[in-house]
PDB file of C-alpha atoms in Angstrom:
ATOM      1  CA  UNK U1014      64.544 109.473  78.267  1.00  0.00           C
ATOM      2  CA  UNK U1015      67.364 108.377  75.935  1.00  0.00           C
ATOM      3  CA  UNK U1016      69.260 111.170  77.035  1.00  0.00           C
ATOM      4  CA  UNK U1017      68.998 110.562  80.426  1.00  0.00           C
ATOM      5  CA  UNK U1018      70.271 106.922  80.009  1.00  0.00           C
ATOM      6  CA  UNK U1019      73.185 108.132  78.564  1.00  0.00           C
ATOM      7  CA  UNK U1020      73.806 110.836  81.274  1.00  0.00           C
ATOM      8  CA  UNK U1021      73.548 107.626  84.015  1.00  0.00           C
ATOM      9  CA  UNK U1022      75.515 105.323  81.666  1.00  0.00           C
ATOM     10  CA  UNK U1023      78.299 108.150  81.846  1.00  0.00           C
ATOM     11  CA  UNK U1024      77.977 109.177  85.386  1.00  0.00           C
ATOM     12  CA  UNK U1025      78.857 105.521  86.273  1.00  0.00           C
ATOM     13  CA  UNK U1026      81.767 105.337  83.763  1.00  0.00           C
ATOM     14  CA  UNK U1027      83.536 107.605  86.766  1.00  0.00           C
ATOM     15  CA  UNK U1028      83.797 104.013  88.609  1.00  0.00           C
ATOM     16  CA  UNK U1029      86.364 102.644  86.089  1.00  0.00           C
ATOM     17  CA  UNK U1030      89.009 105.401  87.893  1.00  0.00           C
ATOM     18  CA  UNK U1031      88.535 103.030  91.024  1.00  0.00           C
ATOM     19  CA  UNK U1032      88.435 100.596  89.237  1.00  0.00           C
ATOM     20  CA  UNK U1033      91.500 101.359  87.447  1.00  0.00           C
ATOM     21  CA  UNK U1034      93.307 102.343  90.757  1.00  0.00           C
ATOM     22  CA  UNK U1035      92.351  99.420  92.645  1.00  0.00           C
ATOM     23  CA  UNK U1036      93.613  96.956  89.694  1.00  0.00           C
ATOM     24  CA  UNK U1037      96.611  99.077  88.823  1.00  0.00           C
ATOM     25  CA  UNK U1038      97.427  99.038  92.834  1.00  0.00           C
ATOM     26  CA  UNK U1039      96.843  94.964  92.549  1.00  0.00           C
ATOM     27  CA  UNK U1040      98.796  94.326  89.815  1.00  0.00           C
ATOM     28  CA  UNK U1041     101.543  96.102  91.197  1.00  0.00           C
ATOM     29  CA  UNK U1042     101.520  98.403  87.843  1.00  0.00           C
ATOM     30  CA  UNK U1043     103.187 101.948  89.202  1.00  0.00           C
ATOM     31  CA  UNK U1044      99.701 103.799  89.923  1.00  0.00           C
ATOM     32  CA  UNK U1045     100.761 104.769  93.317  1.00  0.00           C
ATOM     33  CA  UNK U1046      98.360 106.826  95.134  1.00  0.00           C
ATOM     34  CA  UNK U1047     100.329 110.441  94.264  1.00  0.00           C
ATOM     35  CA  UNK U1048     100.674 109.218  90.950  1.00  0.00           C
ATOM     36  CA  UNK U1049      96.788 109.064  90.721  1.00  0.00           C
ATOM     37  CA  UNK U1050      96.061 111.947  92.731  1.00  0.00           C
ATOM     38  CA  UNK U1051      97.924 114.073  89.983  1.00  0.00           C
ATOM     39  CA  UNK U1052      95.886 112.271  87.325  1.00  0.00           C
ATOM     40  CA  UNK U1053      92.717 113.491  88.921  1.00  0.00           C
ATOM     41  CA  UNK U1054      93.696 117.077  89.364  1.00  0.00           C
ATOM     42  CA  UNK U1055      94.925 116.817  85.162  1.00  0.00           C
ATOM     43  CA  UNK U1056      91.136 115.278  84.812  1.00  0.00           C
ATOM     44  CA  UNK U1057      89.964 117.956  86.598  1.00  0.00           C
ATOM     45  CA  UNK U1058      91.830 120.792  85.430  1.00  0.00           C
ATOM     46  CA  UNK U1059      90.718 119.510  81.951  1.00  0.00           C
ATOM     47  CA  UNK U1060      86.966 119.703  82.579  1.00  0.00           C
ATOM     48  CA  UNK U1061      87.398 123.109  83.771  1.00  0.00           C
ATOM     49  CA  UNK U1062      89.396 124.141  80.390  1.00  0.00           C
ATOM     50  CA  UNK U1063      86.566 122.588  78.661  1.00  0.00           C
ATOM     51  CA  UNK U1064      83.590 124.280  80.344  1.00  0.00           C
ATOM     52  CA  UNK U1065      85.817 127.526  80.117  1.00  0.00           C
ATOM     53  CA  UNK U1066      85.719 127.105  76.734  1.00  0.00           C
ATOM     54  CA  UNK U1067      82.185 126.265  76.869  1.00  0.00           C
ATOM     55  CA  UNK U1068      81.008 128.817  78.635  1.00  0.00           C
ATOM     56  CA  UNK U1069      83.319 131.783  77.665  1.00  0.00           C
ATOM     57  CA  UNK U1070      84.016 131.402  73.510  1.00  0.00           C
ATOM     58  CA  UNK U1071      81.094 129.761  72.658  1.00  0.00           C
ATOM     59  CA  UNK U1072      82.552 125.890  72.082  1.00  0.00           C
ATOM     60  CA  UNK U1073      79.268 123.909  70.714  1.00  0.00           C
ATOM     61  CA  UNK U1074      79.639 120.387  70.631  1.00  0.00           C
ATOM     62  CA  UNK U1075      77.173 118.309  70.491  1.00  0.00           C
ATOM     63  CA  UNK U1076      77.756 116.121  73.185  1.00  0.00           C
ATOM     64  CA  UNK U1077      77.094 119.114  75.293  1.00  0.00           C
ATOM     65  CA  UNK U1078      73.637 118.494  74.237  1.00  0.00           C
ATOM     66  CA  UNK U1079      73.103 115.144  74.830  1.00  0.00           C
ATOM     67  CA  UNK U1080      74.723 115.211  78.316  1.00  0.00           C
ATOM     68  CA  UNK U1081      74.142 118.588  80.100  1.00  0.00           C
ATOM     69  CA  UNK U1082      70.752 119.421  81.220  1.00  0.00           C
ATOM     70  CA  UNK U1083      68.794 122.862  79.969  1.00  0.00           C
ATOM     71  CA  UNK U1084      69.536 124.372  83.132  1.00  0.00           C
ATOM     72  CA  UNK U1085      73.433 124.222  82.484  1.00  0.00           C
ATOM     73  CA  UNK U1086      73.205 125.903  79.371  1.00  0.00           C
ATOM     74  CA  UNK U1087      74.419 128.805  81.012  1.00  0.00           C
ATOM     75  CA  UNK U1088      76.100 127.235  84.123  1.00  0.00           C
ATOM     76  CA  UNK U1089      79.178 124.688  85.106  1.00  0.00           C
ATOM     77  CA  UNK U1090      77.788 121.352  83.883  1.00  0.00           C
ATOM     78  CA  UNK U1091      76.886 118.830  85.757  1.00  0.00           C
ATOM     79  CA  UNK U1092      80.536 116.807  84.539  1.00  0.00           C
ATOM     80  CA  UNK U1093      82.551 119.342  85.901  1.00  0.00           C
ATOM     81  CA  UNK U1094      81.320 119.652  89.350  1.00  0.00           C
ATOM     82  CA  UNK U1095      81.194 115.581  89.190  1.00  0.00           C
ATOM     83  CA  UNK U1096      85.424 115.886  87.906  1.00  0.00           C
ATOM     84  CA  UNK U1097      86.102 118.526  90.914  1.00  0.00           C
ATOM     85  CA  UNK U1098      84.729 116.702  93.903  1.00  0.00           C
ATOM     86  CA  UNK U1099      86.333 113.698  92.846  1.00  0.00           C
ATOM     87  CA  UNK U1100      89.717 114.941  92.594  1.00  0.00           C
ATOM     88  CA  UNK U1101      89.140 116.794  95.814  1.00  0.00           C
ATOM     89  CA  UNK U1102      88.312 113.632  97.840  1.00  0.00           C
ATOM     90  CA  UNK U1103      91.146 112.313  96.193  1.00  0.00           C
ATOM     91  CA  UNK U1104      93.192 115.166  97.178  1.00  0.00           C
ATOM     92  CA  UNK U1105      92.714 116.038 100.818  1.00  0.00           C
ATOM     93  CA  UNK U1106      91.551 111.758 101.710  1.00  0.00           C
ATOM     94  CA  UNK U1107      93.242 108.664 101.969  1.00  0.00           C
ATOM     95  CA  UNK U1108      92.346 106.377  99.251  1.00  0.00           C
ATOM     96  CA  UNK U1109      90.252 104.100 101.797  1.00  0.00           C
ATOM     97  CA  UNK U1110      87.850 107.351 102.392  1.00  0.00           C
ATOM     98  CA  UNK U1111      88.120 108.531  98.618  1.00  0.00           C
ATOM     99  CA  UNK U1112      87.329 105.751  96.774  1.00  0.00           C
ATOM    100  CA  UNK U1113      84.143 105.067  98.122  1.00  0.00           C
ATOM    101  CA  UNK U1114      82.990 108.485  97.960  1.00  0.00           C
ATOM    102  CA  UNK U1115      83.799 108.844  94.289  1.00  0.00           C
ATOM    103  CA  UNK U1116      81.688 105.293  93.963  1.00  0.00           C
ATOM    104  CA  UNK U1117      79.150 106.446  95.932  1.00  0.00           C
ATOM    105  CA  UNK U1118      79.253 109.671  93.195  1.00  0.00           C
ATOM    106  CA  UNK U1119      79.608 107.333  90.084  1.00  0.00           C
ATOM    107  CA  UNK U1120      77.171 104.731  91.000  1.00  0.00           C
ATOM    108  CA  UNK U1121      74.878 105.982  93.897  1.00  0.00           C
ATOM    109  CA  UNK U1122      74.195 108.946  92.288  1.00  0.00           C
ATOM    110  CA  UNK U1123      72.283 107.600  89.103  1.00  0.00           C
ATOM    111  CA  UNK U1124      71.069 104.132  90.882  1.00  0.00           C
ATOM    112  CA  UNK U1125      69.110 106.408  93.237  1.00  0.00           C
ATOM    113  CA  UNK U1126      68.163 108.634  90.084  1.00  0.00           C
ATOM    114  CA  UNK U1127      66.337 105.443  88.609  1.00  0.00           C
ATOM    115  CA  UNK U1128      64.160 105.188  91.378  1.00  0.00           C
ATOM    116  CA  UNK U1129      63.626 109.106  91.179  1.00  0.00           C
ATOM    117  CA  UNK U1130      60.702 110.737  89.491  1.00  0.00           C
ATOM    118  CA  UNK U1131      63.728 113.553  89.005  1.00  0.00           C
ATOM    119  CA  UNK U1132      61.568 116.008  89.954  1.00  0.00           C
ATOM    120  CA  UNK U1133      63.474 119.159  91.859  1.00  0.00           C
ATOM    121  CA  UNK U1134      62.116 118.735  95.328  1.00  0.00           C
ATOM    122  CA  UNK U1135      63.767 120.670  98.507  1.00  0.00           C
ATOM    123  CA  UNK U1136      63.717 117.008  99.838  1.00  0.00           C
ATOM    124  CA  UNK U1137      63.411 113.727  97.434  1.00  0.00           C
ATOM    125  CA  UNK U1138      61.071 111.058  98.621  1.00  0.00           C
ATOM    126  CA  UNK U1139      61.731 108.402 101.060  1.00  0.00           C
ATOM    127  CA  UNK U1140      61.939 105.493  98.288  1.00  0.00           C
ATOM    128  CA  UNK U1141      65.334 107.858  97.126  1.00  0.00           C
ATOM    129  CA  UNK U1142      66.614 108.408 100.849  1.00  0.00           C
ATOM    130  CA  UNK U1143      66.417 104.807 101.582  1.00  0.00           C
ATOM    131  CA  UNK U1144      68.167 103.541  98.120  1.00  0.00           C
ATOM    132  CA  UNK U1145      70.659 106.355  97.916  1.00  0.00           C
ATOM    133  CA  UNK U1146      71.857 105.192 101.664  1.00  0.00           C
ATOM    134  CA  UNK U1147      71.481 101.381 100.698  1.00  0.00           C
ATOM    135  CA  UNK U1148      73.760 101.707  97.602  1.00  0.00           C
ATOM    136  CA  UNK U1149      76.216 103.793  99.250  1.00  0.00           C
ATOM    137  CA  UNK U1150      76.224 101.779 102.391  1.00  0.00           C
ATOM    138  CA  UNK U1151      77.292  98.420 100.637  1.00  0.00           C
ATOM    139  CA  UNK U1152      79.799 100.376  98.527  1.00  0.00           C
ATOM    140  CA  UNK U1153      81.813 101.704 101.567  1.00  0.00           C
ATOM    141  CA  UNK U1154      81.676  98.393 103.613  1.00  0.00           C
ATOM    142  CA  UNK U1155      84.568  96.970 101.393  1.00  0.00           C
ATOM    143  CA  UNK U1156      86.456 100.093 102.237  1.00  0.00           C
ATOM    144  CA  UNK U1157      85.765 100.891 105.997  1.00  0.00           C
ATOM    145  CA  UNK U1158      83.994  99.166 109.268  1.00  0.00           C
ATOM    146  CA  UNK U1159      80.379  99.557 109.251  1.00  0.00           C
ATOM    147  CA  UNK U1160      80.225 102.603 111.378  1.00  0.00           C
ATOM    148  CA  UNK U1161      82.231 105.102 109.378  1.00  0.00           C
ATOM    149  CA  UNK U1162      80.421 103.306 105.735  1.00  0.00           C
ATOM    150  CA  UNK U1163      77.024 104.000 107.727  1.00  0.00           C
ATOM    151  CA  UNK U1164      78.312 107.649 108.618  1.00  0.00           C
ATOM    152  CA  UNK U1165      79.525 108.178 104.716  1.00  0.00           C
ATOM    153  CA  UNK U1166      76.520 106.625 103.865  1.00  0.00           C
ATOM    154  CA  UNK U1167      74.491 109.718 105.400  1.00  0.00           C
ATOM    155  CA  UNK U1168      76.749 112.164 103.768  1.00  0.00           C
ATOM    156  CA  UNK U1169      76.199 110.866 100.537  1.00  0.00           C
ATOM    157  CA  UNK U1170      71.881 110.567 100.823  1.00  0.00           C
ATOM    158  CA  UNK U1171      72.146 114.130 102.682  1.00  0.00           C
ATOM    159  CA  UNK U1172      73.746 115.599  99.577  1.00  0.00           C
ATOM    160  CA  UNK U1173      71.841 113.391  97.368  1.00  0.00           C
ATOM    161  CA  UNK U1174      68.628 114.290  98.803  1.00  0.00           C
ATOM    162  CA  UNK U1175      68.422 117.660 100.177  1.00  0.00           C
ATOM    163  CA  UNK U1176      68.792 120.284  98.118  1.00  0.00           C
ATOM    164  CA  UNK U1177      71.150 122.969  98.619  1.00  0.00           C
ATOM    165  CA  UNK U1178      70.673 126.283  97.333  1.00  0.00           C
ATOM    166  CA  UNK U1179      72.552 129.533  97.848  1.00  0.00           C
ATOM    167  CA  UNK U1180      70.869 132.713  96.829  1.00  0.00           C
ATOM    168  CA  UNK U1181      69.400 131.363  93.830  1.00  0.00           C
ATOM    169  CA  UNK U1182      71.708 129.213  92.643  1.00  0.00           C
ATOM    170  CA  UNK U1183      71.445 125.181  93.139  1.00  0.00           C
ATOM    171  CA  UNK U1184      73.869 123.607  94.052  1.00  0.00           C
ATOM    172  CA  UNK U1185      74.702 120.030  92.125  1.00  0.00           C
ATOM    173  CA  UNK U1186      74.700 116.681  94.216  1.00  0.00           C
ATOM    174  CA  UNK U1187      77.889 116.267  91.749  1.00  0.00           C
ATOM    175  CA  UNK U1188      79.508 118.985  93.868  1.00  0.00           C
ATOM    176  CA  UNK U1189      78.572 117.502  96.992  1.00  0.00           C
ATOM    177  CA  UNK U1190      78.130 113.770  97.148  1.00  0.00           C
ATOM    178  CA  UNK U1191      81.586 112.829  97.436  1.00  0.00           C
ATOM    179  CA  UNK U1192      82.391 115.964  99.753  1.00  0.00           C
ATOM    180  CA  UNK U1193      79.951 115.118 102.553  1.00  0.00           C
ATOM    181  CA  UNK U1194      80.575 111.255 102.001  1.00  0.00           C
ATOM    182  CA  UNK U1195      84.241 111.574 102.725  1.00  0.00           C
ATOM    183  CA  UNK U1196      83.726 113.982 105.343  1.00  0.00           C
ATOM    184  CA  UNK U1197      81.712 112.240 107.444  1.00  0.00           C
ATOM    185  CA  UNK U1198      83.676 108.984 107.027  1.00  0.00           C
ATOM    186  CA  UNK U1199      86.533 110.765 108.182  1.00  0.00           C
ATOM    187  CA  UNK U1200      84.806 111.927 111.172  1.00  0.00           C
ATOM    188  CA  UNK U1201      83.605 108.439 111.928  1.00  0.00           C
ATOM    189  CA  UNK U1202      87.239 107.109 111.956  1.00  0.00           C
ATOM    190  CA  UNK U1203      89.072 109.653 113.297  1.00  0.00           C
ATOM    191  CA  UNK U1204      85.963 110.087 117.128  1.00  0.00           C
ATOM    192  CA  UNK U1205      83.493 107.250 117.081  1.00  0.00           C
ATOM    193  CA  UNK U1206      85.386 104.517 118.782  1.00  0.00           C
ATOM    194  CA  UNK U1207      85.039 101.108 117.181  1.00  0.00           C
TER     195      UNK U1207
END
C-alpha cells in the first residue's frame, strides 16, 4: 500500500510541468511553447535511455522497485509510457489541448485509482467511469468550452477504463490517457460547432 502511495504521489508530480509552463508563460520567463516542447521530447528521450538501460544491461536501482509494478519487470514501465504520451500531446497539440491531457494523465489517472479496487478488469466499475470523467472534466474546463472538455473528458475515462490489449500484451492507460484526451478535444474544436 505504501508503494502504491508513492507511485500516485509521483504520477501527480507530472502536473508541476503545467504547472511550470503555465507560470513560466505568466511570468513572462522565456518558456515559450517550442522551448517546452523540446524539454519534453529531452524528458522523454531520457526515460527511454533509462528503461533501455533497464531493460537491456541489467541497471538495478532500487527505485525501480518501489515504483514499477511486478508486471514491468520485464516490460516498459509504467513512467515511460506516462513520459511518451506527454511529450506527444505536447508535440503534435496546441498547448490549450495538451495541457489538460497531460493533467488529466498526472492527476486523473491516480484520483480515479483511489477510488479503484485496482483490480485488472476488461472494464473498471462505474464508481471509476464516473470519477475518472468528473476529474478530467473540471480539469479541461479552464482550458477549453465545455463541449470539447466533455469530449476530452471521454477520451481520458475510455482509456482509463477500458482496457486495451493487443495479442497479449496490455496496453498502459499511461500510453493512452493523454492520447485519446487530446484527440478527442481536438475533434470537438475543430466539427462540433459551439
Amino acid at each position: 500500500m505504501a508503494d502504491e502511495l508513492k507511485r500516485r504521489l509521483v504520477h501527480a508530480s507530472g502536473s508541476g510541468l503545467v504547472a511550470l509552463y503555465l507560470l513560466a508563460s505568466a511570468l513572462d520567463l522565456g518558456l515559450t511553447w517550442p522551448r517546452f516542447q523540446a524539454l519534453m521530447v529531452v524528458l522523454a528521450t531520457g526515460a527511454l535511455v533509462l528503461e533501455f538501460l533497464r531493460l537491456q544491461v541489467g541497471l538495478d536501482w532500487r527505485l525501480y522497485d518501489v515504483l514499477t509494478r511486478e508486471y514491468e519487470q520485464d516490460n516498459p514501465a509504467a513512467y515511460a509510457l506516462y513520459m511518451i504520451s506527454m511529450a506527444a500531446v505536447v508535440v503534435v497539440f496546441e498547448p490549450d489541448i495538451a495541457l489538460p491531457a497531460m493533467l488529466m494523465l498526472a492527476l486523473g489517472d491516480p484520483i480515479s485509482g483511489a477510488v479503484s479496487d485496482n483490480s485488472l478488469q476488461r472494464i473498471k466499475p462505474p464508481k471509476v467511469l464516473v470519477t475518472m470523467f468528473l476529474v478530467s472534466t473540471v480539469i479541461a474546463v479552464p482550458f477549453m468550452g465545455l463541449v470539447a472538455a466533455i469530449a476530452a473528458a471521454v477520451g481520458a475515462t475510455l482509456a482509463d477504463g477500458v482496457t486495451l490489449e493487443i495479442r497479449t500484451y496490455i496496453i498502459d492507460d499511461n500510453l493512452t490517457i493523454p492520447i485519446y484526451a487530446a484527440c478527442l478535444a481536438w475533434v470537438a474544436l475543430e466539427f462540433v460547432p459551439v
